[in-house]
mmCIF file of C-alpha atoms (C1' of nucleotides) in Angstrom:
data_model
loop_
_atom_site.group_PDB
_atom_site.id
_atom_site.type_symbol
_atom_site.label_atom_id
_atom_site.label_comp_id
_atom_site.label_asym_id
_atom_site.label_seq_id
_atom_site.Cartn_x
_atom_site.Cartn_y
_atom_site.Cartn_z
ATOM 1 C CA UNK M 1 32.094 6.368 10.236
ATOM 2 C CA UNK M 2 29.659 5.444 7.527
ATOM 3 C CA UNK M 3 28.241 7.963 5.088
ATOM 4 C CA UNK M 4 25.101 5.858 4.823
ATOM 5 C CA UNK M 5 22.483 6.484 7.485
ATOM 6 C CA UNK M 6 20.597 3.586 8.929
ATOM 7 C CA UNK M 7 16.945 3.060 7.994
ATOM 8 C CA UNK M 8 16.025 3.324 11.651
ATOM 9 C CA UNK M 9 17.497 6.824 11.827
ATOM 10 C CA UNK M 10 14.353 8.232 10.238
ATOM 11 C CA UNK M 11 11.105 9.154 11.925
ATOM 12 C CA UNK M 12 9.341 8.047 8.736
ATOM 13 C CA UNK M 13 10.629 4.524 9.321
ATOM 14 C CA UNK M 14 9.002 4.217 12.751
ATOM 15 C CA UNK M 15 5.897 5.958 11.524
ATOM 16 C CA UNK M 16 5.418 3.476 8.689
ATOM 17 C CA UNK M 17 6.210 0.536 10.933
ATOM 18 C CA UNK M 18 3.461 1.455 13.378
ATOM 19 C CA UNK M 19 1.040 2.702 10.731
ATOM 20 C CA UNK M 20 1.378 -0.426 8.600
ATOM 21 C CA UNK M 21 0.870 -2.666 11.606
ATOM 22 C CA UNK M 22 -2.291 -0.825 12.671
ATOM 23 C CA UNK M 23 -3.644 -0.813 9.122
ATOM 24 C CA UNK M 24 -2.932 -4.472 8.481
ATOM 25 C CA UNK M 25 -4.626 -5.414 11.717
ATOM 26 C CA UNK M 26 -7.638 -3.335 10.772
ATOM 27 C CA UNK M 27 -7.676 -4.722 7.225
ATOM 28 C CA UNK M 28 -7.898 -8.226 8.667
ATOM 29 C CA UNK M 29 -10.793 -7.219 10.909
ATOM 30 C CA UNK M 30 -12.900 -5.610 8.180
ATOM 31 C CA UNK M 31 -12.066 -8.395 5.757
ATOM 32 C CA UNK M 32 -14.001 -10.698 8.099
ATOM 33 C CA UNK M 33 -16.957 -8.443 7.283
ATOM 34 C CA UNK M 34 -16.266 -8.817 3.572
ATOM 35 C CA UNK M 35 -14.884 -5.362 2.819
ATOM 36 C CA UNK M 36 -11.493 -3.708 2.332
ATOM 37 C CA UNK M 37 -10.283 -0.633 4.184
ATOM 38 C CA UNK M 38 -10.820 1.504 1.087
ATOM 39 C CA UNK M 39 -14.380 0.204 0.823
ATOM 40 C CA UNK M 40 -14.977 1.037 4.483
ATOM 41 C CA UNK M 41 -13.725 4.596 4.001
ATOM 42 C CA UNK M 42 -15.966 4.899 0.971
ATOM 43 C CA UNK M 43 -19.005 3.628 2.884
ATOM 44 C CA UNK M 44 -18.263 5.869 5.855
ATOM 45 C CA UNK M 45 -18.207 8.922 3.596
ATOM 46 C CA UNK M 46 -21.562 7.994 2.030
ATOM 47 C CA UNK M 47 -23.142 7.266 5.399
ATOM 48 C CA UNK M 48 -23.149 10.944 6.325
ATOM 49 C CA UNK M 49 -23.755 12.311 2.850
ATOM 50 C CA UNK M 50 -26.671 10.027 1.956
ATOM 51 C CA UNK M 51 -25.950 10.359 -1.773
ATOM 52 C CA UNK M 52 -22.976 11.678 -3.691
ATOM 53 C CA UNK M 53 -21.736 11.933 -7.247
ATOM 54 C CA UNK M 54 -18.658 9.810 -8.074
ATOM 55 C CA UNK M 55 -16.728 12.971 -8.837
ATOM 56 C CA UNK M 56 -17.547 14.417 -5.402
ATOM 57 C CA UNK M 57 -16.434 11.188 -3.741
ATOM 58 C CA UNK M 58 -13.224 11.215 -5.754
ATOM 59 C CA UNK M 59 -12.506 14.733 -4.530
ATOM 60 C CA UNK M 60 -13.384 13.895 -0.935
ATOM 61 C CA UNK M 61 -11.313 10.710 -0.865
ATOM 62 C CA UNK M 62 -8.362 11.996 -2.857
ATOM 63 C CA UNK M 63 -8.822 9.315 -5.497
ATOM 64 C CA UNK M 64 -9.281 9.411 -9.248
ATOM 65 C CA UNK M 65 -12.659 8.911 -10.887
ATOM 66 C CA UNK M 66 -11.435 5.593 -12.226
ATOM 67 C CA UNK M 67 -10.558 4.316 -8.797
ATOM 68 C CA UNK M 68 -13.976 5.353 -7.497
ATOM 69 C CA UNK M 69 -15.688 3.504 -10.332
ATOM 70 C CA UNK M 70 -13.856 0.310 -9.529
ATOM 71 C CA UNK M 71 -14.603 0.577 -5.811
ATOM 72 C CA UNK M 72 -18.255 1.295 -6.597
ATOM 73 C CA UNK M 73 -18.433 -1.756 -8.872
ATOM 74 C CA UNK M 74 -17.266 -4.014 -6.076
ATOM 75 C CA UNK M 75 -19.656 -2.544 -3.531
ATOM 76 C CA UNK M 76 -22.506 -2.866 -6.029
ATOM 77 C CA UNK M 77 -21.729 -6.558 -6.498
ATOM 78 C CA UNK M 78 -21.785 -6.996 -2.748
ATOM 79 C CA UNK M 79 -25.177 -5.321 -2.581
ATOM 80 C CA UNK M 80 -23.919 -2.548 -0.303
ATOM 81 C CA UNK M 81 -24.220 0.307 -2.778
ATOM 82 C CA UNK M 82 -26.786 1.632 -5.261
ATOM 83 C CA UNK M 83 -26.081 3.632 -8.406
ATOM 84 C CA UNK M 84 -28.934 5.794 -9.634
ATOM 85 C CA UNK M 85 -29.322 8.055 -12.638
ATOM 86 C CA UNK M 86 -29.673 11.768 -12.334
ATOM 87 C CA UNK M 87 -32.830 12.937 -14.148
ATOM 88 C CA UNK M 88 -31.474 16.467 -14.646
ATOM 89 C CA UNK M 89 -28.172 15.446 -16.210
ATOM 90 C CA UNK M 90 -28.136 12.125 -17.962
ATOM 91 C CA UNK M 91 -24.330 11.943 -17.760
ATOM 92 C CA UNK M 92 -24.377 12.119 -13.981
ATOM 93 C CA UNK M 93 -24.897 9.343 -11.475
ATOM 94 C CA UNK M 94 -25.580 9.295 -7.796
ATOM 95 C CA UNK M 95 -24.112 6.798 -5.330
ATOM 96 C CA UNK M 96 -25.801 5.840 -2.085
ATOM 97 C CA UNK M 97 -25.697 3.006 0.422
ATOM 98 C CA UNK M 98 -28.318 0.295 0.320
ATOM 99 C CA UNK M 99 -30.065 -0.719 3.533
ATOM 100 C CA UNK M 100 -27.552 -3.542 3.829
ATOM 101 C CA UNK M 101 -24.774 -1.010 3.403
ATOM 102 C CA UNK M 102 -26.151 1.380 5.993
ATOM 103 C CA UNK M 103 -26.596 -1.500 8.420
ATOM 104 C CA UNK M 104 -22.995 -2.504 8.014
ATOM 105 C CA UNK M 105 -21.455 0.900 8.735
ATOM 106 C CA UNK M 106 -21.985 0.860 12.528
ATOM 107 C CA UNK M 107 -20.541 -2.650 12.648
ATOM 108 C CA UNK M 108 -17.436 -1.525 10.792
ATOM 109 C CA UNK M 109 -17.195 1.642 12.897
ATOM 110 C CA UNK M 110 -17.215 -0.518 16.024
ATOM 111 C CA UNK M 111 -14.339 -2.539 14.555
ATOM 112 C CA UNK M 112 -12.449 0.686 13.896
ATOM 113 C CA UNK M 113 -13.021 1.820 17.478
ATOM 114 C CA UNK M 114 -11.922 -1.523 18.805
ATOM 115 C CA UNK M 115 -8.840 -1.674 16.621
ATOM 116 C CA UNK M 116 -7.680 1.775 17.666
ATOM 117 C CA UNK M 117 -8.316 1.201 21.356
ATOM 118 C CA UNK M 118 -6.562 -2.153 21.178
ATOM 119 C CA UNK M 119 -3.520 -0.853 19.404
ATOM 120 C CA UNK M 120 -2.798 2.201 21.464
ATOM 121 C CA UNK M 121 -3.679 0.879 24.887
ATOM 122 C CA UNK M 122 -0.001 0.151 25.494
ATOM 123 C CA UNK M 123 0.478 3.916 25.701
ATOM 124 C CA UNK M 124 -0.273 5.942 28.784
ATOM 125 C CA UNK M 125 -3.129 8.394 28.480
ATOM 126 C CA UNK M 126 -0.624 11.220 28.315
ATOM 127 C CA UNK M 127 1.456 9.546 25.606
ATOM 128 C CA UNK M 128 -1.659 8.842 23.565
ATOM 129 C CA UNK M 129 -2.847 12.434 23.793
ATOM 130 C CA UNK M 130 0.599 13.744 22.970
ATOM 131 C CA UNK M 131 0.822 11.493 19.918
ATOM 132 C CA UNK M 132 -2.561 12.713 18.663
ATOM 133 C CA UNK M 133 -1.574 16.308 19.242
ATOM 134 C CA UNK M 134 1.724 16.044 17.356
ATOM 135 C CA UNK M 135 0.203 14.128 14.434
ATOM 136 C CA UNK M 136 -2.580 16.689 14.067
ATOM 137 C CA UNK M 137 -0.026 19.509 14.277
ATOM 138 C CA UNK M 138 1.936 17.860 11.469
ATOM 139 C CA UNK M 139 -1.165 17.540 9.305
ATOM 140 C CA UNK M 140 -2.084 21.146 9.935
ATOM 141 C CA UNK M 141 1.361 22.670 9.465
ATOM 142 C CA UNK M 142 2.067 20.656 6.313
ATOM 143 C CA UNK M 143 -1.385 21.390 4.941
ATOM 144 C CA UNK M 144 -2.190 17.709 4.361
ATOM 145 C CA UNK M 145 -5.750 17.236 3.182
ATOM 146 C CA UNK M 146 -5.981 13.806 1.547
ATOM 147 C CA UNK M 147 -7.474 11.280 3.944
ATOM 148 C CA UNK M 148 -5.636 7.957 4.062
ATOM 149 C CA UNK M 149 -7.221 5.227 1.993
ATOM 150 C CA UNK M 150 -5.149 2.116 2.533
ATOM 151 C CA UNK I 1 -25.953 11.492 19.140
ATOM 152 C CA UNK I 2 -24.595 9.144 16.505
ATOM 153 C CA UNK I 3 -23.568 5.590 17.268
ATOM 154 C CA UNK I 4 -21.049 5.796 14.450
ATOM 155 C CA UNK I 5 -17.719 7.327 15.333
ATOM 156 C CA UNK I 6 -16.022 9.634 12.893
ATOM 157 C CA UNK I 7 -12.978 8.430 10.975
ATOM 158 C CA UNK I 8 -10.976 11.264 12.476
ATOM 159 C CA UNK I 9 -11.679 9.995 15.984
ATOM 160 C CA UNK I 10 -8.940 7.394 15.562
ATOM 161 C CA UNK I 11 -5.238 7.816 16.118
ATOM 162 C CA UNK I 12 -4.726 5.320 13.300
ATOM 163 C CA UNK I 13 -6.374 7.752 10.905
ATOM 164 C CA UNK I 14 -3.909 10.550 11.621
ATOM 165 C CA UNK I 15 -1.035 8.111 11.679
ATOM 166 C CA UNK I 16 -1.852 6.789 8.209
ATOM 167 C CA UNK I 17 -2.460 10.260 6.866
ATOM 168 C CA UNK I 18 0.994 11.439 7.887
ATOM 169 C CA UNK I 19 2.710 8.132 7.115
ATOM 170 C CA UNK I 20 1.216 7.880 3.631
ATOM 171 C CA UNK I 21 2.177 11.456 2.836
ATOM 172 C CA UNK I 22 5.786 10.917 3.929
ATOM 173 C CA UNK I 23 6.008 7.621 2.032
ATOM 174 C CA UNK I 24 4.499 8.964 -1.160
ATOM 175 C CA UNK I 25 6.886 11.893 -1.100
ATOM 176 C CA UNK I 26 9.805 9.550 -0.608
ATOM 177 C CA UNK I 27 8.532 7.180 -3.312
ATOM 178 C CA UNK I 28 8.560 10.072 -5.755
ATOM 179 C CA UNK I 29 12.115 10.983 -4.787
ATOM 180 C CA UNK I 30 13.574 7.485 -5.190
ATOM 181 C CA UNK I 31 11.583 6.922 -8.367
ATOM 182 C CA UNK I 32 13.711 9.685 -9.912
ATOM 183 C CA UNK I 33 16.623 7.359 -9.187
ATOM 184 C CA UNK I 34 14.813 4.495 -10.883
ATOM 185 C CA UNK I 35 13.906 2.411 -7.844
ATOM 186 C CA UNK I 36 10.883 1.815 -5.642
ATOM 187 C CA UNK I 37 10.816 2.120 -1.858
ATOM 188 C CA UNK I 38 10.760 -1.660 -1.493
ATOM 189 C CA UNK I 39 13.805 -1.897 -3.761
ATOM 190 C CA UNK I 40 15.579 0.726 -1.672
ATOM 191 C CA UNK I 41 14.876 -1.190 1.536
ATOM 192 C CA UNK I 42 16.136 -4.338 -0.142
ATOM 193 C CA UNK I 43 19.334 -2.634 -1.309
ATOM 194 C CA UNK I 44 19.913 -1.026 2.079
ATOM 195 C CA UNK I 45 19.712 -4.441 3.747
ATOM 196 C CA UNK I 46 22.231 -5.927 1.324
ATOM 197 C CA UNK I 47 24.593 -2.977 1.665
ATOM 198 C CA UNK I 48 25.527 -3.975 5.195
ATOM 199 C CA UNK I 49 25.305 -7.711 4.730
ATOM 200 C CA UNK I 50 27.381 -7.883 1.525
ATOM 201 C CA UNK I 51 25.661 -11.128 0.450
ATOM 202 C CA UNK I 52 22.535 -12.880 1.663
ATOM 203 C CA UNK I 53 20.343 -15.820 0.740
ATOM 204 C CA UNK I 54 16.851 -14.948 -0.532
ATOM 205 C CA UNK I 55 15.358 -16.783 2.431
ATOM 206 C CA UNK I 56 17.394 -14.691 4.878
ATOM 207 C CA UNK I 57 16.293 -11.508 3.146
ATOM 208 C CA UNK I 58 12.680 -12.653 3.265
ATOM 209 C CA UNK I 59 12.987 -13.176 6.998
ATOM 210 C CA UNK I 60 14.735 -9.857 7.540
ATOM 211 C CA UNK I 61 12.249 -7.884 5.461
ATOM 212 C CA UNK I 62 9.124 -9.688 6.593
ATOM 213 C CA UNK I 63 8.314 -10.743 3.049
ATOM 214 C CA UNK I 64 7.610 -14.064 1.413
ATOM 215 C CA UNK I 65 10.190 -15.856 -0.709
ATOM 216 C CA UNK I 66 8.052 -15.171 -3.762
ATOM 217 C CA UNK I 67 8.029 -11.438 -3.158
ATOM 218 C CA UNK I 68 11.809 -11.451 -2.735
ATOM 219 C CA UNK I 69 12.217 -13.295 -6.027
ATOM 220 C CA UNK I 70 10.190 -10.690 -7.875
ATOM 221 C CA UNK I 71 12.082 -7.812 -6.303
ATOM 222 C CA UNK I 72 15.395 -9.501 -7.091
ATOM 223 C CA UNK I 73 14.341 -10.011 -10.721
ATOM 224 C CA UNK I 74 13.689 -6.319 -11.150
ATOM 225 C CA UNK I 75 16.949 -5.275 -9.510
ATOM 226 C CA UNK I 76 18.821 -7.782 -11.675
ATOM 227 C CA UNK I 77 17.319 -6.257 -14.810
ATOM 228 C CA UNK I 78 18.426 -2.835 -13.627
ATOM 229 C CA UNK I 79 21.945 -4.126 -13.095
ATOM 230 C CA UNK I 80 21.918 -3.277 -9.402
ATOM 231 C CA UNK I 81 21.969 -6.840 -8.084
ATOM 232 C CA UNK I 82 23.868 -10.072 -8.736
ATOM 233 C CA UNK I 83 22.618 -13.590 -8.146
ATOM 234 C CA UNK I 84 25.300 -16.225 -7.630
ATOM 235 C CA UNK I 85 25.174 -19.960 -7.048
ATOM 236 C CA UNK I 86 26.250 -21.541 -3.824
ATOM 237 C CA UNK I 87 28.884 -24.230 -4.462
ATOM 238 C CA UNK I 88 28.084 -26.057 -1.215
ATOM 239 C CA UNK I 89 24.329 -26.324 -1.753
ATOM 240 C CA UNK I 90 23.174 -26.295 -5.333
ATOM 241 C CA UNK I 91 19.639 -25.328 -4.333
ATOM 242 C CA UNK I 92 20.835 -22.163 -2.647
ATOM 243 C CA UNK I 93 21.604 -18.784 -4.168
ATOM 244 C CA UNK I 94 23.318 -15.701 -2.880
ATOM 245 C CA UNK I 95 22.240 -12.134 -3.563
ATOM 246 C CA UNK I 96 24.621 -9.191 -3.503
ATOM 247 C CA UNK I 97 24.783 -5.662 -4.856
ATOM 248 C CA UNK I 98 26.741 -4.901 -7.992
ATOM 249 C CA UNK I 99 29.151 -1.985 -8.012
ATOM 250 C CA UNK I 100 26.390 0.099 -9.558
ATOM 251 C CA UNK I 101 24.098 -0.988 -6.768
ATOM 252 C CA UNK I 102 26.590 -0.172 -4.036
ATOM 253 C CA UNK I 103 27.218 3.209 -5.588
ATOM 254 C CA UNK I 104 23.526 4.014 -5.578
ATOM 255 C CA UNK I 105 22.916 3.249 -1.893
ATOM 256 C CA UNK I 106 24.536 6.413 -0.480
ATOM 257 C CA UNK I 107 22.597 8.486 -3.009
ATOM 258 C CA UNK I 108 19.319 6.919 -1.916
ATOM 259 C CA UNK I 109 20.285 7.234 1.752
ATOM 260 C CA UNK I 110 20.842 10.949 1.220
ATOM 261 C CA UNK I 111 17.355 11.199 -0.285
ATOM 262 C CA UNK I 112 15.949 9.406 2.748
ATOM 263 C CA UNK I 113 17.761 11.823 5.071
ATOM 264 C CA UNK I 114 16.505 14.789 3.089
ATOM 265 C CA UNK I 115 12.957 13.526 2.946
ATOM 266 C CA UNK I 116 12.795 12.965 6.680
ATOM 267 C CA UNK I 117 14.362 16.301 7.555
ATOM 268 C CA UNK I 118 12.076 18.091 5.141
ATOM 269 C CA UNK I 119 8.916 16.472 6.393
ATOM 270 C CA UNK I 120 9.401 16.883 10.083
ATOM 271 C CA UNK I 121 11.005 20.312 10.145
ATOM 272 C CA UNK I 122 7.590 21.826 10.881
ATOM 273 C CA UNK I 123 7.878 20.256 14.322
ATOM 274 C CA UNK I 124 9.851 21.799 17.157
ATOM 275 C CA UNK I 125 12.868 19.823 18.273
ATOM 276 C CA UNK I 126 10.981 18.775 21.366
ATOM 277 C CA UNK I 127 7.928 17.636 19.389
ATOM 278 C CA UNK I 128 10.128 15.671 17.007
ATOM 279 C CA UNK I 129 11.954 13.923 19.830
ATOM 280 C CA UNK I 130 8.699 13.180 21.627
ATOM 281 C CA UNK I 131 7.190 11.704 18.459
ATOM 282 C CA UNK I 132 10.217 9.454 17.978
ATOM 283 C CA UNK I 133 10.094 8.364 21.591
ATOM 284 C CA UNK I 134 6.397 7.461 21.553
ATOM 285 C CA UNK I 135 6.617 5.627 18.226
ATOM 286 C CA UNK I 136 9.576 3.573 19.443
ATOM 287 C CA UNK I 137 7.744 2.843 22.707
ATOM 288 C CA UNK I 138 4.777 1.572 20.678
ATOM 289 C CA UNK I 139 7.004 -0.669 18.586
ATOM 290 C CA UNK I 140 8.685 -2.027 21.675
ATOM 291 C CA UNK I 141 5.585 -2.571 23.782
ATOM 292 C CA UNK I 142 3.630 -4.155 20.947
ATOM 293 C CA UNK I 143 6.586 -6.310 19.960
ATOM 294 C CA UNK I 144 6.535 -5.172 16.327
ATOM 295 C CA UNK I 145 9.437 -6.560 14.373
ATOM 296 C CA UNK I 146 8.574 -6.343 10.673
ATOM 297 C CA UNK I 147 10.229 -3.343 9.072
ATOM 298 C CA UNK I 148 7.932 -1.309 6.810
ATOM 299 C CA UNK I 149 8.312 -2.030 3.124
ATOM 300 C CA UNK I 150 5.964 0.265 1.293
ATOM 301 C "C1'" DT A 1 10.687 -36.556 2.478
ATOM 302 C "C1'" DA A 2 12.121 -31.860 3.512
ATOM 303 C "C1'" DT A 3 14.119 -27.637 1.940
ATOM 304 C "C1'" DT A 4 15.574 -23.754 -1.416
ATOM 305 C "C1'" DG A 5 14.136 -20.933 -4.562
ATOM 306 C "C1'" DT A 6 11.312 -19.780 -8.681
ATOM 307 C "C1'" DT A 7 7.056 -19.385 -10.985
ATOM 308 C "C1'" DA A 8 2.025 -18.954 -11.358
ATOM 309 C "C1'" DT A 9 -2.266 -17.034 -9.972
ATOM 310 C "C1'" DA A 10 -5.104 -13.801 -8.029
ATOM 311 C "C1'" DC A 11 -6.420 -9.523 -5.643
ATOM 312 C "C1'" DT A 12 -5.943 -4.589 -4.143
ATOM 313 C "C1'" DC A 13 -4.485 0.014 -4.902
ATOM 314 C "C1'" DT A 14 -2.480 3.525 -8.014
ATOM 315 C "C1'" DA A 15 -1.994 6.285 -12.214
ATOM 316 C "C1'" DT A 16 -2.797 7.501 -16.884
ATOM 317 C "C1'" DA A 17 -5.471 7.759 -20.632
ATOM 318 C "C1'" DA A 18 -8.829 6.233 -24.017
ATOM 319 C "C1'" DC A 19 -13.571 6.062 -24.632
ATOM 320 C "C1'" DT A 20 -18.944 6.833 -24.417
ATOM 321 C "C1'" DA A 21 -22.692 9.583 -23.674
ATOM 322 C "C1'" DT A 22 -24.457 13.854 -22.772
ATOM 323 C "C1'" DA A 23 -24.267 18.895 -22.299
ATOM 324 C "C1'" DT J 1 -15.906 21.396 -27.309
ATOM 325 C "C1'" DA J 2 -16.239 20.357 -22.502
ATOM 326 C "C1'" DT J 3 -17.823 17.443 -18.848
ATOM 327 C "C1'" DA J 4 -19.346 12.994 -16.148
ATOM 328 C "C1'" DG J 5 -18.404 8.709 -15.722
ATOM 329 C "C1'" DT J 6 -16.695 4.114 -17.215
ATOM 330 C "C1'" DT J 7 -13.348 1.127 -19.037
ATOM 331 C "C1'" DA J 8 -8.662 -0.350 -20.308
ATOM 332 C "C1'" DT J 9 -3.964 -0.955 -19.341
ATOM 333 C "C1'" DA J 10 0.009 -1.304 -16.691
ATOM 334 C "C1'" DG J 11 2.892 -1.235 -12.483
ATOM 335 C "C1'" DA J 12 3.686 -2.316 -7.664
ATOM 336 C "C1'" DG J 13 2.649 -4.806 -3.382
ATOM 337 C "C1'" DT J 14 0.614 -8.916 -0.978
ATOM 338 C "C1'" DA J 15 -0.590 -13.792 -0.327
ATOM 339 C "C1'" DT J 16 -1.020 -18.559 -1.424
ATOM 340 C "C1'" DA J 17 0.369 -22.436 -3.555
ATOM 341 C "C1'" DA J 18 2.301 -25.282 -7.225
ATOM 342 C "C1'" DC J 19 6.602 -26.665 -8.946
ATOM 343 C "C1'" DA J 20 11.699 -28.155 -10.004
ATOM 344 C "C1'" DA J 21 15.973 -29.134 -8.234
ATOM 345 C "C1'" DT J 22 18.647 -30.658 -4.593
ATOM 346 C "C1'" DA J 23 19.508 -32.364 0.043
#
DNA sequence: TATTGTTATACTCTATAACTATA
DNA sequence: TATAGTTATAGAGTATAACAATA
C-alpha cells in the first residue's frame, strides 16, 4: 500500500472542482456584461447600502483597503461607480453606484440566478436542499464570515 | 419585493465560501513547505507517473503549455523537478521529480490529509458522506473533468 | 507545414507596506 | 500621532499568442 493518499481522497478536492467550475462559468457570463465577479460582488453590496466608505466595504467584503481602491478605480472608469468627498471629514470618501451601475445590478443578478439554476439542475430537489443545508452548517460551525470574492 | 436576489440565495455562494476557506487554509500549510497548491498538484501528478511530457501534464491538469512551463521553472529553481531531453524527438522534454521532490510528496500529502480531516470534522459522519456523494454526483452528471488547481 | 515547448504580454486577485492628507 | 484612503510593488494564476527548434 502507498503512504501517499490520492488527491481525490479529499472532500476539498471535489469541492474545489465543482466550485471552480461554477465560478468560471459565472465569470464568463458577467464578463459579457463587462465586469468581473469581484466587481459584481462589490456592486451588489453597494446596491443595498446606497453609499459606503471604502473601509466599510473592505470590512464587508473581507478585502484590504488597497484591493477596494483598485476595484473602485476600475468601476469608476467604466462609469458604474461614483466617488464623492465627505464634507465632515476631508480624509473620507463615499462610494455609490451611478445610475448606469444601479441599472446593471438586476441584469447581473439575473445572470447569477440563471447560472446557479443551470448548474445545479442535475441534482434532485432533495439533493440540492441537502447540499445547501450541509454547506450552511459548515459555514456556521466553522464560523466562516468572509464572503467569497473570486 | 425586490427584483434583485441576494448573493446568499445561491448554492454557488456557499460553495465558494467553503471551498475558498479550505483552499486558503491548505495554501498556508503547503506554503510552510515552500510550495504553492498548484505546485503540489503538479508534483502529485508526477509522483505516480514518474516522468511526463509537459504537454501530457497540461492535458492532465487542464492547464495551458505556457502555465506548465512557468510552474516547471519554479520547481526547477527549488530543486524539486528535473527537465531532461528526449533522445528520440529533440523538440520534446520529459519532466520528473528529483529525489528531493519525491521525498516532499508524502509530507505534502500528509498536510492535505490533515487539512481535509480538520476542516470537515465539524460534520457528522453521515453529513460528510452525503456531501461527498452529492459533489461526486455533480461532477459526474455535469461531466466535469478538469481537476482544481488553485 | 505541423508540432513541441518556451517566452512574452496582459489582466485579475492577493498581500504588504509606503505614502499623502487630514484629524 | 493616529486614521482614511491611495499608490506601489511583488507574487501567483489565467489566457492568448508569438516564437524557435525540430519533425
